[in-house]
């Protein structure tokens, strides 16, 4: 009897965890049903997965940057085609904040994240945003941890100029150059750090 009660208790706890994570929905008197994943839940799960990592190894950081590069190149090229005037103002505003906050690492990282999020939103693809946003957030968090932030303001400005010029290929190439520089900075910093 005790074992059966213990198993029932464990099942309830498991269902509660799954319900909290948005995987199942428990309907009183009707049963338990799986729930289609919602974009916000997926985004939360990815952020949770990436965020709780220990100090990243160089290989981890390079892998995350490779993923970020693929997603951001696509995001920037789509933004060059789809950005509205309001989107362009938001990207430019974040870029101006980066220039203004130069020398203040925390504020600059925040402005940098705002810039990349504005470009991502200008792509007008919610699925891209769902995956890219947690990747960017975690990557910038890792930069803070290792104190390896180099704003690359001119490179960010070039990305914006290519998007504003509606040059999808140029925007993609500008992101690629920024990511290459970021990778070089990461390698240099993490080799000294470990």
Coordinates of C-alpha atoms in Angstrom, one line a residue:
X1 CA 0.0 0.0 0.0
X2 CA 2.8 2.4 0.9
X3 CA 4.6 1.7 -2.4
X4 CA 1.4 2.4 -4.4
X5 CA 0.8 5.7 -2.5
X6 CA 4.4 6.7 -3.1
X7 CA 4.1 6.0 -6.8
X8 CA 0.9 8.0 -7.0
X9 CA 2.6 10.9 -5.2
X10 CA 5.6 10.7 -7.6
X11 CA 3.3 10.7 -10.6
X12 CA 1.5 13.8 -9.3
X13 CA 4.8 15.6 -8.8
X14 CA 5.9 14.6 -12.3
X15 CA 2.7 15.9 -13.8
X16 CA 2.9 19.1 -11.9
X17 CA 6.5 19.7 -13.2
X18 CA 5.3 18.9 -16.8
X19 CA 2.3 21.2 -16.3
X20 CA 4.6 24.0 -15.0
X21 CA 6.8 23.6 -18.1
X22 CA 3.8 23.8 -20.4
X23 CA 4.2 20.3 -21.7
X24 CA 0.9 18.9 -20.4
X25 CA -2.4 20.3 -19.3
X26 CA -4.3 18.6 -16.5
X27 CA -8.1 18.9 -16.8
X28 CA -10.0 17.8 -13.7
X29 CA -12.2 14.8 -14.3
X30 CA -11.0 14.6 -18.0
X31 CA -7.4 13.5 -17.7
X32 CA -3.9 14.8 -18.8
X33 CA -3.3 16.1 -22.3
X34 CA -0.1 17.1 -24.1
X35 CA 0.1 20.7 -25.2
X36 CA 1.5 22.0 -28.4
X37 CA 4.7 24.0 -27.6
X38 CA 4.3 27.7 -27.5
X39 CA 7.1 30.1 -28.7
X40 CA 7.6 31.7 -25.3
X41 CA 7.9 28.3 -23.7
X42 CA 10.5 27.1 -26.2
X43 CA 12.4 30.4 -25.8
X44 CA 12.4 30.0 -22.0
X45 CA 13.6 26.4 -22.3
X46 CA 16.4 27.3 -24.6
X47 CA 17.5 30.2 -22.4
X48 CA 17.4 27.8 -19.3
X49 CA 19.4 25.2 -21.2
X50 CA 22.1 27.7 -22.3
X51 CA 22.2 29.9 -19.2
X52 CA 23.0 27.4 -16.6
X53 CA 26.2 26.3 -18.1
X54 CA 29.5 26.7 -16.2
X55 CA 32.2 29.0 -17.5
X56 CA 32.3 28.0 -21.2
X57 CA 35.3 26.3 -22.8
X58 CA 36.7 27.7 -25.9
X59 CA 35.0 24.9 -27.9
X60 CA 31.6 25.6 -26.3
X61 CA 31.9 29.3 -27.0
X62 CA 33.0 28.6 -30.7
X63 CA 30.0 26.3 -31.2
X64 CA 27.6 28.8 -29.7
X65 CA 29.1 31.5 -31.9
X66 CA 28.7 29.3 -35.0
X67 CA 25.0 28.9 -34.3
X68 CA 24.7 32.6 -33.6
X69 CA 26.5 33.5 -36.8
X70 CA 24.2 31.3 -39.0
X71 CA 21.1 32.8 -37.3
X72 CA 22.3 36.4 -37.3
X73 CA 23.4 36.3 -40.9
X74 CA 19.9 35.1 -41.9
X75 CA 18.3 37.6 -39.6
X76 CA 20.2 40.6 -41.0
X77 CA 19.6 39.5 -44.6
X78 CA 15.9 39.2 -44.0
X79 CA 15.9 42.5 -42.1
X80 CA 17.5 44.2 -45.2
X81 CA 14.4 43.0 -47.2
X82 CA 11.6 43.3 -44.6
X83 CA 12.6 46.2 -42.1
X84 CA 10.0 48.9 -41.7
X85 CA 11.0 52.5 -41.1
X86 CA 10.1 51.9 -37.4
X87 CA 12.4 48.9 -37.3
X88 CA 15.3 51.0 -38.8
X89 CA 14.8 53.7 -36.2
X90 CA 15.0 51.1 -33.4
X91 CA 18.2 49.6 -34.8
X92 CA 19.7 53.1 -35.2
X93 CA 18.7 54.0 -31.7
X94 CA 20.4 51.0 -30.2
X95 CA 23.5 51.8 -32.3
X96 CA 23.5 55.3 -30.9
X97 CA 23.2 54.0 -27.4
X98 CA 26.3 51.7 -28.1
X99 CA 28.3 54.8 -29.2
X100 CA 27.1 56.8 -26.2
X101 CA 27.8 54.1 -23.7
X102 CA 31.3 53.4 -25.0
X103 CA 33.6 52.8 -22.0
X104 CA 30.8 51.5 -19.8
X105 CA 30.9 47.8 -20.4
X106 CA 27.5 46.8 -18.7
X107 CA 25.6 49.6 -20.5
X108 CA 27.4 48.8 -23.7
X109 CA 26.6 45.1 -23.6
X110 CA 22.9 46.0 -22.9
X111 CA 22.9 48.4 -25.9
X112 CA 24.7 45.7 -28.0
X113 CA 22.0 43.1 -27.1
X114 CA 19.3 45.7 -28.0
X115 CA 20.9 46.3 -31.4
X116 CA 21.0 42.6 -32.2
X117 CA 17.4 42.1 -31.0
X118 CA 16.2 45.1 -33.1
X119 CA 17.8 43.5 -36.2
X120 CA 16.3 40.2 -35.3
X121 CA 12.8 41.7 -34.9
X122 CA 13.2 43.6 -38.2
X123 CA 13.5 40.2 -39.9
X124 CA 9.8 39.6 -38.9
X125 CA 10.2 35.9 -38.3
X126 CA 9.0 34.8 -34.9
X127 CA 10.7 31.4 -35.1
X128 CA 14.0 32.9 -35.8
X129 CA 13.5 35.2 -32.8
X130 CA 12.5 32.2 -30.7
X131 CA 15.9 30.5 -31.2
X132 CA 18.2 33.5 -31.7
X133 CA 17.2 35.6 -28.7
X134 CA 18.3 33.0 -26.0
X135 CA 21.5 32.3 -27.9
X136 CA 22.4 36.0 -28.1
X137 CA 21.5 36.6 -24.4
X138 CA 23.6 33.7 -23.2
X139 CA 26.6 34.6 -25.5
X140 CA 26.6 38.2 -24.2
X141 CA 26.3 36.9 -20.6
X142 CA 29.4 34.7 -21.3
X143 CA 31.2 37.8 -22.5
X144 CA 30.5 39.5 -19.3
X145 CA 31.8 36.6 -17.3
X146 CA 35.0 36.5 -19.2
X147 CA 35.3 40.3 -19.5
X148 CA 36.0 39.9 -23.2
X149 CA 33.7 42.6 -24.6
X150 CA 34.8 44.6 -27.6
X151 CA 31.9 46.6 -29.0
X152 CA 33.1 46.7 -32.6
X153 CA 31.0 49.9 -33.2
X154 CA 32.1 50.4 -36.8
X155 CA 31.2 46.8 -37.6
X156 CA 27.8 47.2 -36.1
X157 CA 27.3 50.4 -38.0
X158 CA 28.2 48.7 -41.2
X159 CA 25.5 46.0 -40.5
X160 CA 23.0 48.8 -40.0
X161 CA 24.1 50.6 -43.2
X162 CA 23.7 47.5 -45.3
X163 CA 20.2 46.8 -43.8
X164 CA 19.2 50.4 -44.4
X165 CA 20.5 50.2 -48.0
X166 CA 18.3 47.0 -48.5
X167 CA 21.4 45.0 -49.3
X168 CA 20.7 41.5 -48.1
X169 CA 24.0 40.1 -49.2
X170 CA 26.0 43.0 -47.8
X171 CA 24.1 42.7 -44.4
X172 CA 25.0 38.9 -44.3
X173 CA 28.6 39.7 -45.0
X174 CA 28.8 42.4 -42.4
X175 CA 27.5 40.1 -39.8
X176 CA 30.0 37.4 -40.9
X177 CA 32.9 39.9 -40.4
X178 CA 31.6 40.9 -36.9
X179 CA 31.3 37.2 -35.9
X180 CA 34.8 36.5 -37.2
X181 CA 36.1 39.4 -35.0
X182 CA 34.1 38.2 -32.1
X183 CA 35.5 34.7 -32.4
X184 CA 39.1 36.1 -32.6
X185 CA 38.4 38.2 -29.4
X186 CA 36.9 35.1 -27.7
X187 CA 39.9 32.9 -28.5
X188 CA 42.3 35.5 -27.3
X189 CA 40.4 36.1 -24.0
X190 CA 39.6 32.5 -23.2
X191 CA 43.2 31.3 -23.9
X192 CA 44.4 33.8 -21.3
X193 CA 41.5 33.0 -19.0
X194 CA 41.9 29.2 -18.7

